[in-house]
Amino acid sequence: MPGKDNWIKLTYDGKPQRILKESFSIEYTQKTDRIISFTQACLESAWEISTTYKNIYVSMSGGCDSECVANSFYDQGITFVPIIVKLENYNEHDIIYALDWCRDKNVKPHIVEFKLVDWIKKITDLQMQDKNRMTWGMHNVWLADYVKRLGGH
């Protein structure tokens, strides 16, 4: 599943109970034909995404990872919408960096606001629905579904 042209295979049984040892493996199915810098890989990935999908949203948490992704689109003039989840006053210390990035680049973000307790319920409900043992990370699943409902990618 992950990666372009299925270059990597991940298996994970995700056993819901700690009775048996979990099974996790990674298999690389291809070798690269060239070595490029991380920055170049980011730029090429952003460009390829932009030629495949329209109405692109980039989730911005305020961390350096999401800022790197945003810069990979922005630096090439690729149109995208930064999307930021604001949880009352809980994550202001993080998202301030994303909001500053948007202000400095004159890019209007799409901000989704929740009360913390409502957000946690939404994420745990989704976790139970998907029978997923890991709550953290389910926010990405919810956000992807939300963007899809907006007609975006």
Coordinates of N, CA, C and O in Angstrom, one line a residue:
M1 N 0.8 -1.2 0.0 CA 0.0 0.0 0.0 C 0.8 1.3 0.0 O 0.8 2.0 -0.9
P2 N 1.7 1.5 1.0 CA 2.3 2.8 1.0 C 3.4 3.0 -0.1 O 4.0 2.1 -0.5
G3 N 3.5 4.2 -0.5 CA 4.5 4.6 -1.4 C 4.1 4.4 -2.8 O 3.2 3.7 -3.2
K4 N 4.8 5.2 -3.6 CA 4.6 5.1 -5.1 C 5.0 3.8 -5.7 O 6.0 3.2 -5.3
D5 N 4.2 3.2 -6.5 CA 4.4 2.0 -7.2 C 4.7 0.8 -6.3 O 5.4 -0.1 -6.6
N6 N 4.0 0.9 -5.1 CA 4.1 -0.2 -4.1 C 5.6 -0.6 -3.8 O 5.9 -1.8 -3.7
W7 N 6.4 0.4 -3.6 CA 7.9 0.1 -3.4 C 8.2 -0.5 -2.1 O 9.3 -1.0 -1.8
I8 N 7.2 -0.5 -1.2 CA 7.4 -1.0 0.2 C 6.1 -1.8 0.6 O 5.0 -1.4 0.2
K9 N 6.3 -2.9 1.2 CA 5.1 -3.7 1.8 C 5.2 -3.7 3.3 O 6.3 -4.1 3.8
L10 N 4.2 -3.3 3.9 CA 4.1 -3.4 5.4 C 3.0 -4.4 5.8 O 2.0 -4.4 5.2
T11 N 3.3 -5.2 6.8 CA 2.3 -6.1 7.3 C 2.2 -5.8 8.8 O 3.3 -5.7 9.5
Y12 N 1.0 -5.8 9.3 CA 0.8 -5.6 10.7 C -0.5 -6.2 11.1 O -1.5 -5.8 10.5
D13 N -0.5 -7.2 12.0 CA -1.8 -7.9 12.2 C -2.7 -7.1 13.2 O -3.9 -7.3 13.3
G14 N -2.1 -6.1 14.0 CA -2.8 -5.3 14.8 C -3.7 -6.0 15.8 O -4.9 -5.6 16.0
K15 N -3.2 -7.0 16.4 CA -4.0 -7.8 17.4 C -4.6 -6.9 18.5 O -3.9 -6.1 19.1
P16 N -5.9 -6.9 18.7 CA -6.5 -6.0 19.6 C -6.2 -6.4 21.1 O -6.4 -5.5 22.0
Q17 N -5.8 -7.5 21.4 CA -5.4 -7.9 22.7 C -4.0 -8.3 22.8 O -3.4 -8.8 21.9
R18 N -3.4 -8.2 24.0 CA -2.0 -8.5 24.2 C -1.8 -10.0 24.6 O -0.9 -10.3 25.4
I19 N -2.5 -10.9 24.0 CA -2.4 -12.3 24.2 C -1.2 -12.9 23.4 O -0.4 -13.6 23.9
L20 N -1.2 -12.5 22.2 CA -0.1 -13.1 21.3 C 0.8 -11.9 20.9 O 0.4 -10.8 20.8
K21 N 2.0 -12.3 20.5 CA 3.0 -11.4 20.0 C 2.5 -10.8 18.6 O 2.0 -11.6 17.8
E22 N 2.6 -9.5 18.4 CA 2.1 -9.0 17.2 C 3.1 -9.3 16.0 O 4.3 -9.5 16.3
S23 N 2.6 -9.3 14.8 CA 3.4 -9.5 13.7 C 3.6 -8.2 12.9 O 2.6 -7.7 12.4
F24 N 4.8 -7.8 12.7 CA 5.1 -6.6 11.9 C 6.2 -6.8 11.0 O 7.3 -7.3 11.5
S25 N 6.1 -6.5 9.8 CA 7.3 -6.6 8.9 C 7.3 -5.6 7.8 O 6.2 -5.0 7.5
I26 N 8.5 -5.3 7.3 CA 8.6 -4.3 6.2 C 9.4 -5.0 5.1 O 10.5 -5.7 5.4
E27 N 9.0 -4.9 3.9 CA 9.7 -5.5 2.8 C 9.8 -4.5 1.7 O 8.9 -3.9 1.2
Y28 N 11.1 -4.2 1.3 CA 11.3 -3.3 0.2 C 11.2 -4.1 -1.1 O 11.9 -5.1 -1.3
T29 N 10.4 -3.6 -2.1 CA 10.2 -4.4 -3.3 C 11.0 -3.9 -4.5 O 11.0 -4.5 -5.5
Q30 N 11.6 -2.7 -4.4 CA 12.3 -2.1 -5.5 C 13.5 -1.3 -5.0 O 13.6 -1.0 -3.8
K31 N 14.4 -1.1 -5.9 CA 15.6 -0.3 -5.6 C 15.5 1.0 -6.4 O 14.9 1.0 -7.5
T32 N 16.1 2.0 -5.9 CA 16.0 3.3 -6.6 C 17.1 3.3 -7.7 O 18.1 2.6 -7.6
D33 N 16.8 4.1 -8.7 CA 17.8 4.3 -9.8 C 18.6 5.5 -9.7 O 19.4 5.8 -10.5
R34 N 18.3 6.3 -8.6 CA 19.1 7.5 -8.4 C 19.0 7.9 -6.9 O 18.1 7.6 -6.2
I35 N 20.0 8.7 -6.5 CA 20.0 9.2 -5.2 C 19.8 10.7 -5.3 O 20.5 11.4 -6.0
I36 N 18.8 11.2 -4.5 CA 18.5 12.7 -4.5 C 18.5 13.1 -3.1 O 18.3 12.3 -2.1
S37 N 18.5 14.4 -2.9 CA 18.5 15.0 -1.5 C 17.0 14.9 -1.0 O 16.1 14.7 -1.7
F38 N 16.9 15.0 0.3 CA 15.6 15.0 1.0 C 14.7 16.1 0.4 O 13.6 15.9 0.1
T39 N 15.3 17.3 0.3 CA 14.6 18.4 -0.2 C 14.1 18.2 -1.6 O 12.9 18.5 -1.9
Q40 N 14.9 17.6 -2.5 CA 14.5 17.3 -3.9 C 13.4 16.3 -3.9 O 12.5 16.4 -4.6
A41 N 13.5 15.3 -3.0 CA 12.5 14.3 -2.9 C 11.1 14.9 -2.5 O 10.1 14.5 -3.0
C42 N 11.2 15.8 -1.6 CA 10.0 16.5 -1.1 C 9.3 17.3 -2.3 O 8.1 17.3 -2.5
L43 N 10.2 18.1 -3.0 CA 9.7 18.9 -4.1 C 9.1 18.0 -5.2 O 8.0 18.3 -5.7
E44 N 9.8 16.9 -5.5 CA 9.3 16.0 -6.6 C 7.9 15.4 -6.2 O 7.0 15.2 -7.0
S45 N 7.9 15.0 -4.9 CA 6.6 14.4 -4.4 C 5.5 15.4 -4.4 O 4.4 15.0 -4.9
A46 N 5.7 16.6 -4.0 CA 4.7 17.6 -4.1 C 4.2 17.9 -5.5 O 3.0 18.0 -5.8
W47 N 5.2 17.9 -6.4 CA 4.8 18.2 -7.8 C 4.0 17.0 -8.4 O 3.0 17.2 -9.0
E48 N 4.4 15.8 -8.1 CA 3.6 14.6 -8.5 C 2.2 14.6 -7.9 O 1.3 14.3 -8.6
I49 N 2.1 14.9 -6.7 CA 0.8 15.0 -6.0 C -0.1 16.0 -6.8 O -1.2 15.8 -7.0
S50 N 0.5 17.2 -7.1 CA -0.2 18.3 -7.7 C -0.7 17.9 -9.1 O -1.7 18.5 -9.6
T51 N 0.0 17.0 -9.8 CA -0.4 16.6 -11.1 C -1.4 15.5 -11.1 O -2.0 15.2 -12.1
T52 N -1.5 14.9 -10.0 CA -2.4 13.7 -9.8 C -3.8 14.2 -9.2 O -4.8 13.7 -9.6
Y53 N -3.7 15.1 -8.2 CA -4.9 15.6 -7.5 C -5.0 17.1 -7.6 O -4.1 17.8 -7.7
K54 N -6.3 17.5 -7.5 CA -6.6 18.9 -7.5 C -7.3 19.2 -6.1 O -7.7 18.2 -5.4
N55 N -7.4 20.4 -5.7 CA -8.0 20.8 -4.5 C -7.2 20.2 -3.3 O -7.8 19.4 -2.5
I56 N -6.0 20.4 -3.2 CA -5.1 19.8 -2.2 C -5.1 20.6 -0.9 O -5.1 21.8 -0.9
Y57 N -5.2 19.8 0.2 CA -5.2 20.3 1.5 C -3.9 19.7 2.2 O -3.6 18.6 2.0
V58 N -3.2 20.6 3.0 CA -2.1 20.1 3.7 C -2.4 20.4 5.2 O -2.6 21.5 5.6
S59 N -2.4 19.3 6.0 CA -2.7 19.4 7.4 C -1.4 20.1 8.1 O -0.3 19.6 7.9
M60 N -1.7 21.1 8.8 CA -0.5 21.8 9.4 C -0.8 21.9 11.0 O -1.7 22.4 11.4
S61 N 0.1 21.2 11.7 CA 0.0 21.1 13.1 C 0.8 22.2 13.8 O 0.7 22.4 15.0
G62 N 1.8 22.8 13.1 CA 2.7 23.8 13.7 C 4.1 23.1 13.8 O 5.0 23.8 14.2
G63 N 4.2 21.9 13.5 CA 5.5 21.2 13.6 C 6.3 21.3 12.3 O 5.8 21.8 11.3
C64 N 7.6 20.9 12.4 CA 8.5 21.1 11.2 C 8.1 20.2 10.1 O 8.4 20.5 8.9
D65 N 7.5 19.0 10.4 CA 7.1 18.1 9.3 C 6.1 18.7 8.4 O 6.3 18.7 7.1
S66 N 5.0 19.2 9.0 CA 3.9 19.8 8.1 C 4.4 21.1 7.5 O 4.0 21.3 6.3
E67 N 5.3 21.8 8.1 CA 5.8 23.0 7.5 C 6.7 22.6 6.3 O 6.7 23.3 5.2
C68 N 7.4 21.6 6.4 CA 8.3 21.1 5.2 C 7.3 20.7 4.1 O 7.6 21.1 2.9
V69 N 6.3 20.0 4.3 CA 5.3 19.6 3.3 C 4.7 20.9 2.7 O 4.7 21.0 1.4
A70 N 4.3 21.8 3.5 CA 3.7 23.1 3.0 C 4.7 23.8 2.1 O 4.4 24.3 1.0
N71 N 5.9 23.9 2.6 CA 7.0 24.6 1.8 C 7.2 23.9 0.4 O 7.5 24.6 -0.6
S72 N 7.1 22.6 0.4 CA 7.3 21.8 -0.8 C 6.3 22.2 -1.9 O 6.6 22.2 -3.1
F73 N 5.1 22.5 -1.5 CA 4.1 23.0 -2.4 C 4.3 24.5 -2.7 O 4.3 24.9 -3.8
Y74 N 4.4 25.2 -1.6 CA 4.5 26.7 -1.8 C 5.6 27.2 -2.6 O 5.5 28.0 -3.5
D75 N 6.8 26.6 -2.4 CA 8.0 27.0 -3.1 C 7.9 26.8 -4.6 O 8.7 27.4 -5.4
Q76 N 7.0 25.9 -5.0 CA 6.9 25.6 -6.5 C 5.6 26.3 -7.0 O 5.3 26.1 -8.2
G77 N 5.0 27.1 -6.2 CA 3.8 27.8 -6.7 C 2.6 26.9 -6.8 O 1.6 27.3 -7.6
I78 N 2.6 25.8 -6.1 CA 1.4 24.9 -6.2 C 0.4 25.3 -5.2 O 0.6 25.5 -4.0
T79 N -0.8 25.5 -5.7 CA -1.9 25.9 -4.9 C -2.4 24.8 -3.9 O -2.5 23.7 -4.4
F80 N -2.6 25.2 -2.7 CA -3.1 24.2 -1.7 C -3.7 25.0 -0.6 O -3.5 26.2 -0.4
V81 N -4.5 24.3 0.3 CA -5.1 24.9 1.4 C -4.5 24.3 2.7 O -4.7 23.1 2.9
P82 N -3.9 25.1 3.5 CA -3.5 24.6 4.8 C -4.7 24.4 5.7 O -5.6 25.2 5.7
I83 N -4.8 23.2 6.3 CA -5.9 23.0 7.2 C -5.3 22.7 8.6 O -4.4 22.0 8.8
I84 N -5.9 23.5 9.6 CA -5.4 23.5 11.0 C -6.6 23.1 11.9 O -7.7 23.7 11.8
V85 N -6.3 22.2 12.8 CA -7.3 21.8 13.8 C -7.0 22.6 15.1 O -5.9 22.4 15.6
K86 N -7.9 23.4 15.6 CA -7.8 24.1 16.8 C -8.6 23.5 17.9 O -9.8 23.4 17.7
L87 N -8.0 23.1 19.0 CA -8.7 22.5 20.1 C -8.8 23.4 21.3 O -7.9 23.4 22.1
E88 N -9.8 24.3 21.3 CA -9.9 25.3 22.3 C -8.6 26.0 22.5 O -8.0 26.4 21.5
N89 N -8.1 26.1 23.7 CA -6.8 26.7 24.0 C -5.7 25.6 24.2 O -4.6 25.9 24.5
Y90 N -6.1 24.3 24.0 CA -5.2 23.2 24.2 C -4.0 23.2 23.4 O -2.9 22.9 23.8
N91 N -4.1 23.5 22.1 CA -3.0 23.3 21.2 C -2.5 24.6 20.6 O -1.8 24.6 19.6
E92 N -2.9 25.7 21.2 CA -2.5 27.0 20.6 C -0.9 27.2 20.6 O -0.4 27.8 19.7
H93 N -0.2 26.6 21.5 CA 1.2 26.7 21.6 C 1.9 26.0 20.4 O 3.0 26.3 20.0
D94 N 1.1 25.1 19.8 CA 1.6 24.4 18.6 C 1.2 25.1 17.3 O 2.0 25.4 16.4
I95 N -0.1 25.3 17.2 CA -0.7 25.8 15.9 C -0.3 27.2 15.6 O -0.4 27.7 14.5
I96 N 0.3 27.9 16.6 CA 0.7 29.3 16.4 C 1.8 29.3 15.3 O 1.8 30.3 14.5
Y97 N 2.6 28.3 15.2 CA 3.6 28.2 14.2 C 3.0 28.0 12.8 O 3.4 28.6 11.8
A98 N 1.9 27.2 12.7 CA 1.2 27.1 11.5 C 0.5 28.3 11.0 O 0.6 28.7 9.9
L99 N -0.1 29.0 12.0 CA -0.8 30.3 11.7 C 0.2 31.3 11.3 O -0.1 32.1 10.4
D100 N 1.4 31.4 11.9 CA 2.4 32.3 11.6 C 2.9 32.0 10.1 O 3.1 33.0 9.3
W101 N 3.1 30.8 9.8 CA 3.5 30.4 8.5 C 2.5 30.9 7.4 O 2.9 31.5 6.4
C102 N 1.2 30.7 7.7 CA 0.2 31.1 6.8 C 0.2 32.6 6.6 O 0.1 33.2 5.5
R103 N 0.3 33.3 7.7 CA 0.3 34.8 7.7 C 1.6 35.3 6.9 O 1.4 36.2 6.0
D104 N 2.7 34.7 7.2 CA 4.0 35.2 6.5 C 3.9 34.9 5.0 O 4.5 35.7 4.3
K105 N 3.3 33.8 4.6 CA 3.2 33.5 3.2 C 1.9 34.0 2.5 O 1.7 33.8 1.3
N106 N 1.1 34.7 3.3 CA -0.2 35.2 2.8 C -1.0 34.1 2.2 O -1.6 34.3 1.1
V107 N -1.2 33.0 2.9 CA -2.0 31.9 2.5 C -3.1 31.7 3.5 O -2.8 31.6 4.7
K108 N -4.3 31.7 3.1 CA -5.5 31.6 4.0 C -5.7 30.1 4.4 O -5.9 29.3 3.6
P109 N -5.6 29.9 5.7 CA -5.8 28.5 6.2 C -7.3 28.2 6.4 O -8.1 29.1 6.6
H110 N -7.6 26.9 6.3 CA -9.0 26.4 6.7 C -8.8 25.9 8.2 O -8.0 25.0 8.4
I111 N -9.5 26.5 9.1 CA -9.4 26.2 10.5 C -10.6 25.4 11.0 O -11.7 25.9 10.7
V112 N -10.4 24.3 11.5 CA -11.5 23.5 12.1 C -11.3 23.6 13.6 O -10.3 23.3 14.2
E113 N -12.4 24.0 14.3 CA -12.3 24.2 15.7 C -13.2 23.2 16.5 O -14.4 22.9 16.0
F114 N -12.7 22.7 17.6 CA -13.4 21.7 18.4 C -13.2 22.0 19.9 O -12.1 22.5 20.2
K115 N -14.1 21.7 20.7 CA -13.9 21.6 22.1 C -13.1 20.3 22.3 O -13.3 19.3 21.7
L116 N -12.1 20.4 23.2 CA -11.2 19.2 23.4 C -12.0 17.9 23.7 O -11.8 16.9 23.1
V117 N -13.0 18.0 24.6 CA -13.8 16.8 24.9 C -14.5 16.3 23.7 O -14.6 15.1 23.5
D118 N -15.0 17.2 22.9 CA -15.8 16.7 21.7 C -14.8 16.1 20.7 O -15.2 15.1 20.0
W119 N -13.6 16.6 20.5 CA -12.6 16.1 19.6 C -12.2 14.7 20.1 O -12.1 13.7 19.3
I120 N -11.9 14.5 21.4 CA -11.5 13.2 21.9 C -12.6 12.2 21.7 O -12.4 11.0 21.3
K121 N -13.9 12.6 21.9 CA -15.0 11.6 21.7 C -15.1 11.3 20.2 O -15.3 10.1 19.8
K122 N -14.9 12.2 19.3 CA -15.0 12.0 17.9 C -13.9 11.0 17.4 O -14.1 10.0 16.7
I123 N -12.7 11.2 18.0 CA -11.6 10.3 17.6 C -11.7 8.9 18.2 O -11.4 7.9 17.5
T124 N -12.1 8.8 19.5 CA -12.3 7.5 20.1 C -13.5 6.8 19.4 O -13.4 5.5 19.2
D125 N -14.5 7.5 19.0 CA -15.6 6.8 18.3 C -15.1 6.2 17.0 O -15.5 5.1 16.6
L126 N -14.3 7.0 16.3 CA -13.8 6.6 15.0 C -12.9 5.4 15.3 O -12.9 4.4 14.5
Q127 N -12.1 5.4 16.3 CA -11.2 4.3 16.7 C -12.0 3.0 16.9 O -11.7 1.9 16.4
M128 N -13.1 3.1 17.6 CA -14.0 2.0 17.9 C -14.6 1.5 16.6 O -14.7 0.3 16.4
Q129 N -15.1 2.4 15.8 CA -15.7 2.0 14.5 C -14.7 1.3 13.6 O -15.1 0.3 13.0
D130 N -13.5 1.7 13.6 CA -12.4 1.1 12.8 C -11.8 -0.1 13.5 O -10.9 -0.8 12.9
K131 N -12.1 -0.3 14.7 CA -11.5 -1.4 15.5 C -10.0 -1.2 15.5 O -9.2 -2.2 15.4
N132 N -9.6 0.0 15.7 CA -8.2 0.3 15.7 C -7.7 0.5 17.1 O -8.4 1.2 17.9
R133 N -6.6 -0.1 17.5 CA -6.1 0.0 18.9 C -5.4 1.3 19.2 O -5.3 1.7 20.3
M134 N -4.9 2.0 18.2 CA -4.2 3.2 18.4 C -5.1 4.5 18.3 O -5.5 4.7 17.2
T135 N -5.3 5.2 19.3 CA -6.1 6.4 19.3 C -5.4 7.5 18.6 O -5.9 8.2 17.7
W136 N -4.1 7.7 19.0 CA -3.3 8.8 18.3 C -3.0 8.4 16.9 O -2.6 7.3 16.6
G137 N -3.3 9.2 16.0 CA -3.2 8.9 14.6 C -4.6 8.8 14.0 O -4.7 9.0 12.8
M138 N -5.6 8.5 14.8 CA -7.0 8.5 14.3 C -7.4 10.0 13.8 O -8.3 10.1 13.0
H139 N -6.7 11.0 14.4 CA -7.0 12.3 14.0 C -6.7 12.5 12.5 O -7.4 13.2 11.8
N140 N -5.7 11.8 12.0 CA -5.4 11.9 10.6 C -6.5 11.2 9.7 O -6.8 11.7 8.6
V141 N -7.0 10.1 10.2 CA -8.1 9.4 9.5 C -9.3 10.4 9.5 O -9.9 10.5 8.4
W142 N -9.7 11.0 10.6 CA -10.8 11.9 10.6 C -10.6 13.1 9.7 O -11.5 13.4 8.9
L143 N -9.4 13.6 9.7 CA -9.1 14.8 8.9 C -9.1 14.5 7.4 O -9.7 15.2 6.6
A144 N -8.6 13.3 7.1 CA -8.7 12.9 5.6 C -10.2 12.7 5.2 O -10.5 13.1 4.1
D145 N -11.0 12.2 6.0 CA -12.4 12.0 5.7 C -13.1 13.4 5.6 O -13.9 13.6 4.7
Y146 N -12.7 14.3 6.5 CA -13.3 15.7 6.5 C -12.9 16.4 5.1 O -13.7 17.0 4.5
V147 N -11.6 16.3 4.8 CA -11.2 16.9 3.5 C -11.9 16.3 2.3 O -12.3 17.0 1.4
K148 N -12.1 15.0 2.4 CA -12.8 14.4 1.3 C -14.2 14.9 1.2 O -14.7 15.1 0.1
R149 N -14.9 15.1 2.3 CA -16.2 15.7 2.3 C -16.2 17.1 1.7 O -17.2 17.6 1.2
L150 N -15.1 17.8 1.9 CA -15.0 19.2 1.3 C -14.7 19.1 -0.2 O -14.6 20.2 -0.9
G151 N -14.5 17.9 -0.7 CA -14.1 17.8 -2.1 C -12.7 17.9 -2.4 O -12.2 18.1 -3.6
G152 N -11.9 17.7 -1.4 CA -10.4 17.9 -1.5 C -9.7 16.6 -1.4 O -10.2 15.5 -1.2
H153 N -8.3 16.8 -1.5 CA -7.4 15.6 -1.4 C -6.3 16.0 -0.4 O -6.0 17.1 -0.3

